[in-house]
Tab-separated table of C-alpha atoms in Angstrom:
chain	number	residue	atom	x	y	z
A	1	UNK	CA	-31.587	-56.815	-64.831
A	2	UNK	CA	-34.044	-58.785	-67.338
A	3	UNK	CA	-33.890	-57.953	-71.025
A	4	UNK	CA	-37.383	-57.181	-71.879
A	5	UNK	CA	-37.262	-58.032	-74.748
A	6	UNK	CA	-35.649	-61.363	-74.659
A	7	UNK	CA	-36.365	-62.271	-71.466
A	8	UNK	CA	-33.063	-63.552	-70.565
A	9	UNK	CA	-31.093	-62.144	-67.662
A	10	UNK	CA	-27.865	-59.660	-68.187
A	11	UNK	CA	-25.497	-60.201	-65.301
A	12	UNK	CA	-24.016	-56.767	-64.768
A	13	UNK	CA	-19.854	-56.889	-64.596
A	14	UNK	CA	-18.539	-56.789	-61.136
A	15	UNK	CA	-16.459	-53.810	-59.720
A	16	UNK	CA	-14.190	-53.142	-56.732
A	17	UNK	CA	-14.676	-49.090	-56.768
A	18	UNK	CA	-17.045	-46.883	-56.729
A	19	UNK	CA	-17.178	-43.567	-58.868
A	20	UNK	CA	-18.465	-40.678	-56.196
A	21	UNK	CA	-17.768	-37.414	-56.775
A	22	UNK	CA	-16.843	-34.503	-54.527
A	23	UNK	CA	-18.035	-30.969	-55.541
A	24	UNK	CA	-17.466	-29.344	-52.299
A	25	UNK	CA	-13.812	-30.686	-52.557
A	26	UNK	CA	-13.282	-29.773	-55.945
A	27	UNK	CA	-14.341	-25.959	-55.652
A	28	UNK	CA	-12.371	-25.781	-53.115
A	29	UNK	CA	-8.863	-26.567	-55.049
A	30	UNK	CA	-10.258	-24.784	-57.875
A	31	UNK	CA	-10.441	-21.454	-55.828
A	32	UNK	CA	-7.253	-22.019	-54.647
A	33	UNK	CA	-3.960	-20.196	-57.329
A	34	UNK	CA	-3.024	-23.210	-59.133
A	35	UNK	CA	0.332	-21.078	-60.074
A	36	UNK	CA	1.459	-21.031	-56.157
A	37	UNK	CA	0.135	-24.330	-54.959
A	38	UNK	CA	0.357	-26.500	-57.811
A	39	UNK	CA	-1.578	-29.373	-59.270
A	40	UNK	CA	-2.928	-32.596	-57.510
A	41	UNK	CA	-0.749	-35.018	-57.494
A	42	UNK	CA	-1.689	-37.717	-54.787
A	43	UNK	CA	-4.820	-38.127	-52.606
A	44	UNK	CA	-5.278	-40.304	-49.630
A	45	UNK	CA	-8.461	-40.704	-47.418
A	46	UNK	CA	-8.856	-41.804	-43.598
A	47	UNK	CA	-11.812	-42.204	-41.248
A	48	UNK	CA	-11.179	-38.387	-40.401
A	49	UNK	CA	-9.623	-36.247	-42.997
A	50	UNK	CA	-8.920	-36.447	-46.978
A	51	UNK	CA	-5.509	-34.950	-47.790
A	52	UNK	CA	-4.423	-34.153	-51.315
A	53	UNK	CA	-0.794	-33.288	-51.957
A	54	UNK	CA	0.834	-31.196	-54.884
A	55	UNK	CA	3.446	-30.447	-57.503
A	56	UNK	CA	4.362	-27.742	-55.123
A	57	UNK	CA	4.939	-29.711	-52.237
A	58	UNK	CA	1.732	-28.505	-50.513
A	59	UNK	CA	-1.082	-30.836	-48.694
A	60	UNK	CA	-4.539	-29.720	-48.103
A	61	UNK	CA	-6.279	-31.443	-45.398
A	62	UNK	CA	-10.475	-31.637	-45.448
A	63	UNK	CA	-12.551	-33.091	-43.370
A	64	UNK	CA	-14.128	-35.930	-43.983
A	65	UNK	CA	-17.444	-36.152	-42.678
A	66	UNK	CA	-20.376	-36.308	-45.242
A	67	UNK	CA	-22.191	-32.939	-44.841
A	68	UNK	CA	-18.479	-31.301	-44.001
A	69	UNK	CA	-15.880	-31.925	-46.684
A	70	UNK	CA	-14.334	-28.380	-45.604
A	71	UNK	CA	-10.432	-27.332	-46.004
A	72	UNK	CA	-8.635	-27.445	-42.704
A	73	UNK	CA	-4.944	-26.651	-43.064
A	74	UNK	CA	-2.902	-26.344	-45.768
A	75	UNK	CA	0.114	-27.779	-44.917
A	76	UNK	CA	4.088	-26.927	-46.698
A	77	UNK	CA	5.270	-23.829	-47.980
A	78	UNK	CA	7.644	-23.067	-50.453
A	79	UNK	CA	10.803	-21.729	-48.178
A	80	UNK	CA	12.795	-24.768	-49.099
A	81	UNK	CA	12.096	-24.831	-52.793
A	82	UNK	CA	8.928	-26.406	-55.014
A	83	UNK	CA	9.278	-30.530	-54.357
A	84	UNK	CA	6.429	-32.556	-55.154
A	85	UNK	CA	4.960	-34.576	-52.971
A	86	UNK	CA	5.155	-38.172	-54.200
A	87	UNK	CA	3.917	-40.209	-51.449
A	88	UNK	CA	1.287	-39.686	-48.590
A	89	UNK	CA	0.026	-42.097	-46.110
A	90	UNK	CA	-2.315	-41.134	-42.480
A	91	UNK	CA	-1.926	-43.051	-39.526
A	92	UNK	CA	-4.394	-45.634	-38.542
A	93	UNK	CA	-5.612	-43.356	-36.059
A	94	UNK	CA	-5.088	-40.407	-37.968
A	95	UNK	CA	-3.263	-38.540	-35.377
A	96	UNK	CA	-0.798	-38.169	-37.958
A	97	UNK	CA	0.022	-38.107	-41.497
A	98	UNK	CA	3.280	-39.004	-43.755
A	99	UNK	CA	4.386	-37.651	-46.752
A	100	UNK	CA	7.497	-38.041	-48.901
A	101	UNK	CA	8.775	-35.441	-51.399
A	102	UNK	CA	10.598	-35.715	-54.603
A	103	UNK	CA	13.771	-34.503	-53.118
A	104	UNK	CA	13.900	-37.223	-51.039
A	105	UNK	CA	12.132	-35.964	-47.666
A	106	UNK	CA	9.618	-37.367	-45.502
A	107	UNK	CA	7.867	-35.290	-43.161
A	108	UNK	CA	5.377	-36.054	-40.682
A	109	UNK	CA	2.799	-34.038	-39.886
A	110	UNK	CA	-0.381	-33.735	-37.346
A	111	UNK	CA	-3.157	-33.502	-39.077
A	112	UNK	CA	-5.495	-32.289	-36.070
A	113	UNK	CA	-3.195	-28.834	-35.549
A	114	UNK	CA	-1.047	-28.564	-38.851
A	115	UNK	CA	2.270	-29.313	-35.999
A	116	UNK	CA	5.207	-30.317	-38.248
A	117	UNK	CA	6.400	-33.222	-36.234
A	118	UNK	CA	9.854	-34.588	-37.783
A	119	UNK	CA	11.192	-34.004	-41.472
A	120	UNK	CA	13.898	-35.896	-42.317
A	121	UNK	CA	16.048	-37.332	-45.463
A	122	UNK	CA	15.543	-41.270	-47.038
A	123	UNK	CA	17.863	-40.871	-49.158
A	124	UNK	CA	18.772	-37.137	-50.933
A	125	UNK	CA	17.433	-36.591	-54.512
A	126	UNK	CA	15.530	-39.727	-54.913
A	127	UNK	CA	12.255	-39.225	-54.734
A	128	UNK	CA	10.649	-41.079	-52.016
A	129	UNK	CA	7.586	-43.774	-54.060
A	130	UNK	CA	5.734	-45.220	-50.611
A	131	UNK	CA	4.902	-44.981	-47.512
A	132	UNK	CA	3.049	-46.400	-44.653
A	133	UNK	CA	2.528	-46.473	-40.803
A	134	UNK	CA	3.178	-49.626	-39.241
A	135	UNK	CA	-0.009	-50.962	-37.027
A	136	UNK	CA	1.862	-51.158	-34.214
A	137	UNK	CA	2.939	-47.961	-33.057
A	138	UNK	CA	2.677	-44.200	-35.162
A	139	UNK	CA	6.135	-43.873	-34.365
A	140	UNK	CA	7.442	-46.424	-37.055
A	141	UNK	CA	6.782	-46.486	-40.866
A	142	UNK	CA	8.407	-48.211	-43.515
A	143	UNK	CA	9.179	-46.499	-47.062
A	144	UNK	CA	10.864	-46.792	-50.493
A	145	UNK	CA	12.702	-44.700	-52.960
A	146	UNK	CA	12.707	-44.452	-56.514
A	147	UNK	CA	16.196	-46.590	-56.482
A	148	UNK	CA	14.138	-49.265	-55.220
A	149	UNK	CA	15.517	-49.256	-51.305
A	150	UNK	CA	13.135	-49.643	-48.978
A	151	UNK	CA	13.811	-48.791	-45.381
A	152	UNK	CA	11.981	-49.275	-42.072
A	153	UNK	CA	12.205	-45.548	-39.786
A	154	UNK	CA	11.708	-45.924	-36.159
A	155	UNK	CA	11.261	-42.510	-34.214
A	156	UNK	CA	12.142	-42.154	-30.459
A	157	UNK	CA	11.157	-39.209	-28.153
A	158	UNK	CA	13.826	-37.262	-26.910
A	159	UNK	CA	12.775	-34.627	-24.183
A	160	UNK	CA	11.101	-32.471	-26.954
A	161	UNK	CA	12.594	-33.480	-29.985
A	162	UNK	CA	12.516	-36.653	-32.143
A	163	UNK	CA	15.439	-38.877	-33.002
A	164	UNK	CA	15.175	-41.144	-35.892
A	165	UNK	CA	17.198	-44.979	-36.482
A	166	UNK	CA	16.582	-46.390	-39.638
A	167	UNK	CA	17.158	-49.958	-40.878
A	168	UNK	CA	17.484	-51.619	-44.565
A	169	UNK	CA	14.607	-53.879	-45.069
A	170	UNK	CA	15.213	-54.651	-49.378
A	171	UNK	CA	18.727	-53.275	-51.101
A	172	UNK	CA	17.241	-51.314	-54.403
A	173	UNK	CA	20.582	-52.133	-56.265
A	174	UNK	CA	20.419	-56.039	-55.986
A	175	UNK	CA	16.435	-55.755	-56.423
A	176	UNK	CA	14.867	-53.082	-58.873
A	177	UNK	CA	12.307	-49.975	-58.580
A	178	UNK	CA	9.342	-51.115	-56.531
A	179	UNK	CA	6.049	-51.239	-57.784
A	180	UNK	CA	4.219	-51.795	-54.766
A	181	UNK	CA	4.034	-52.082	-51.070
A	182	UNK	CA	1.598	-52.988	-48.918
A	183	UNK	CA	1.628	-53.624	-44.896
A	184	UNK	CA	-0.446	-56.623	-43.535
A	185	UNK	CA	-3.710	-55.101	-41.724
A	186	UNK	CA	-4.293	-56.232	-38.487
A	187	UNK	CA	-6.594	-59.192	-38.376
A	188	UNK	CA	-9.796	-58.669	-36.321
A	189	UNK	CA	-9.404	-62.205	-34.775
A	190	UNK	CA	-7.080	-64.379	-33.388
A	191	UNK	CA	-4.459	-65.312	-36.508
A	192	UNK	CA	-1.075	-66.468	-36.822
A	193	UNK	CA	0.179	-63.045	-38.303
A	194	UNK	CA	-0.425	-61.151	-35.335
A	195	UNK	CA	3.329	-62.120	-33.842
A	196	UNK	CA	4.733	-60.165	-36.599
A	197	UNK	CA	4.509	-57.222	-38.882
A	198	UNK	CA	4.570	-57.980	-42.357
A	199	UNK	CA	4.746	-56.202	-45.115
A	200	UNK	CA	4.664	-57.358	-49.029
A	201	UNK	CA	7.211	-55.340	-51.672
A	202	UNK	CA	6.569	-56.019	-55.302
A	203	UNK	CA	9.111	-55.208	-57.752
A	204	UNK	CA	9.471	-55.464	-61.324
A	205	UNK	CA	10.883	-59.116	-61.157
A	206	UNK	CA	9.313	-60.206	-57.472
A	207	UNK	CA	7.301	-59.794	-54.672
A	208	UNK	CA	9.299	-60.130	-50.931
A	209	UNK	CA	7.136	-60.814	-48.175
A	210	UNK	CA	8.940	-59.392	-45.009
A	211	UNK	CA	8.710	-59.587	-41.248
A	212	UNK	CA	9.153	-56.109	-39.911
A	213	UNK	CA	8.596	-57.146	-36.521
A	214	UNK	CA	9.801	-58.368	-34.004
A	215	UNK	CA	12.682	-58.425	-36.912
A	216	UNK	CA	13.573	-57.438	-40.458
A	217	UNK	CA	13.851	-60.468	-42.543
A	218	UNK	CA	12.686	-62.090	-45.932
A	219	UNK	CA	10.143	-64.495	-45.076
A	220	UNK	CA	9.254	-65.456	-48.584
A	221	UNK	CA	9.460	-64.937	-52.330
A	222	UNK	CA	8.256	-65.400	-55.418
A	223	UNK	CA	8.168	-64.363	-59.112
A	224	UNK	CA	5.625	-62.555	-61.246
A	225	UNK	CA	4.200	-62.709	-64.560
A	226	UNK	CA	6.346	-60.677	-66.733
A	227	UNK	CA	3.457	-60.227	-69.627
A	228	UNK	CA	-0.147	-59.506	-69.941
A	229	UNK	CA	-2.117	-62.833	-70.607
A	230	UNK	CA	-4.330	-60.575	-72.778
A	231	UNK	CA	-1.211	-58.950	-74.718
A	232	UNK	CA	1.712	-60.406	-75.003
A	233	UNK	CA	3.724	-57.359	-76.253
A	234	UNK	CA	2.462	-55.002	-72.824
A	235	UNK	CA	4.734	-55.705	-69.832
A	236	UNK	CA	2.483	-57.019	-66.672
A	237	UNK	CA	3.438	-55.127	-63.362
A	238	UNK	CA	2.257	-56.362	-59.751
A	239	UNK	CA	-0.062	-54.145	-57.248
A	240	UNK	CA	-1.245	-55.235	-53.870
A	241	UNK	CA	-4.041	-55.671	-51.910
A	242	UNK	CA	-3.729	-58.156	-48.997
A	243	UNK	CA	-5.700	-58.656	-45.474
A	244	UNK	CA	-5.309	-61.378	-43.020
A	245	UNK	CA	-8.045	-64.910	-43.594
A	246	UNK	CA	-8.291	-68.474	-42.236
A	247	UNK	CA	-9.312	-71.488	-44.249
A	248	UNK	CA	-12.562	-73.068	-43.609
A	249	UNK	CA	-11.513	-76.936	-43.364
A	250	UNK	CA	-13.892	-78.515	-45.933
């Protein structure tokens, strides 16, 4: 915008989110007995639905449609004991959803008809810090623990019933927590990712860039800045964001 009185031209600072707010959402979990469900504790939005998960182990799934931001299913109860739910993630397709608990849980749910599909343990009492589907198939998702371990599952249909392998992607005792992780997006072109499935793991002293498929392994490595260039004395931790480009020769 100009500056009237100057003249001169104020370039407005850039910014990579927008503020919108959601009243219907809002009233909604306000209505709702804060005592019984618990407080929000993690929020995650797909094409379809926007699911917010609780202290008390509870996820409420809205639609997501602009005139229609309506509660759909609660999902959880409390039969097991209050775990919070720590880590949430939908499908690409958002058939269905992911969530980890502080106990150490992950359970999978569909979204469309509240069906618990598998619950199972990472590892018991460690709170489970990410998760996400891989692109290639609902049925595998990779996820890490407060120890730092991060794991891919793969699920397998068994008549009715779901079996589930898992396989060690990063040891959390040679490594650290993890800060962040972050699978590769499919690219919407032709690019030389799409043999494999990466994912990118940040931890407090690295970030591992791993091949998930057509096999586990550590493609690459490198450190991180250990302090904020702005203050010196505030310890500088890594967060991802990552998609799949192609240099333009120049």
């Amino acid at each position: 915008p100009n500056n009237k009185k100057s003249g001169e031209t104020i370039q407005e600072p850039y910014s990579i989110s927008i503020r919108k707010n959601l009243p219907q959402i809002t009233k909604q979990l306000k209505d709702s007995n804060y005592s019984i469900i618990g407080s929000p504790t993690i929020i995650r939005v797909s094409n379809k639905f926007i699911a917010i998960g609780t202290s008390h182990g509870f996820i409420f799934i809205f639609h997501n449609i602009k005139n229609n931001r309506s509660m759909k299913y609660i999902l959880g109860s409390m039969e097991s004991g209050v775990h919070t739910v720590t880590a949430l993630e939908f499908s690409k397709d958002s058939l269905w959803i992911a969530a980890g608990y502080s106990n150490g849980k992950i359970t999978i749910w569909n979204p469309n008809n509240s069906n618990q599909i598998k619950s199972f343990n990472f590892v018991i009492g460690n709170p489970v810090t990410h998760i996400a589907f891989l692109h290639s198939s609902n049925q595998r998702l990779v996820a890490t623990n407060l120890m730092g371990d991060v794991k891919l599952f793969s699920m397998r249909k068994l008549f009715k019933f779901y079996l589930i392998d898992s396989n060690l992607v990063i040891d959390g005792s040679k490594t650290g927590p993890v800060i962040d992780c972050a699978v590769l997006p499919r690219a919407n072109a032709l690019h030389p990712t799409q043999a494999y499935t990466l994912v990118a793991i940040a931890t407090k002293q690295r970030v591992y860039i791993a091949a998930l498929e057509p096999e586990i392994k550590i493609l690459y490595t490198f450190g991180v800045v250990k302090k904020s260039a702005s203050n010196p004395n505030i310890n500088a931790y890594v967060y991802l964001a990552w998609r799949p480009v192609i240099p333009k020769a120049h």
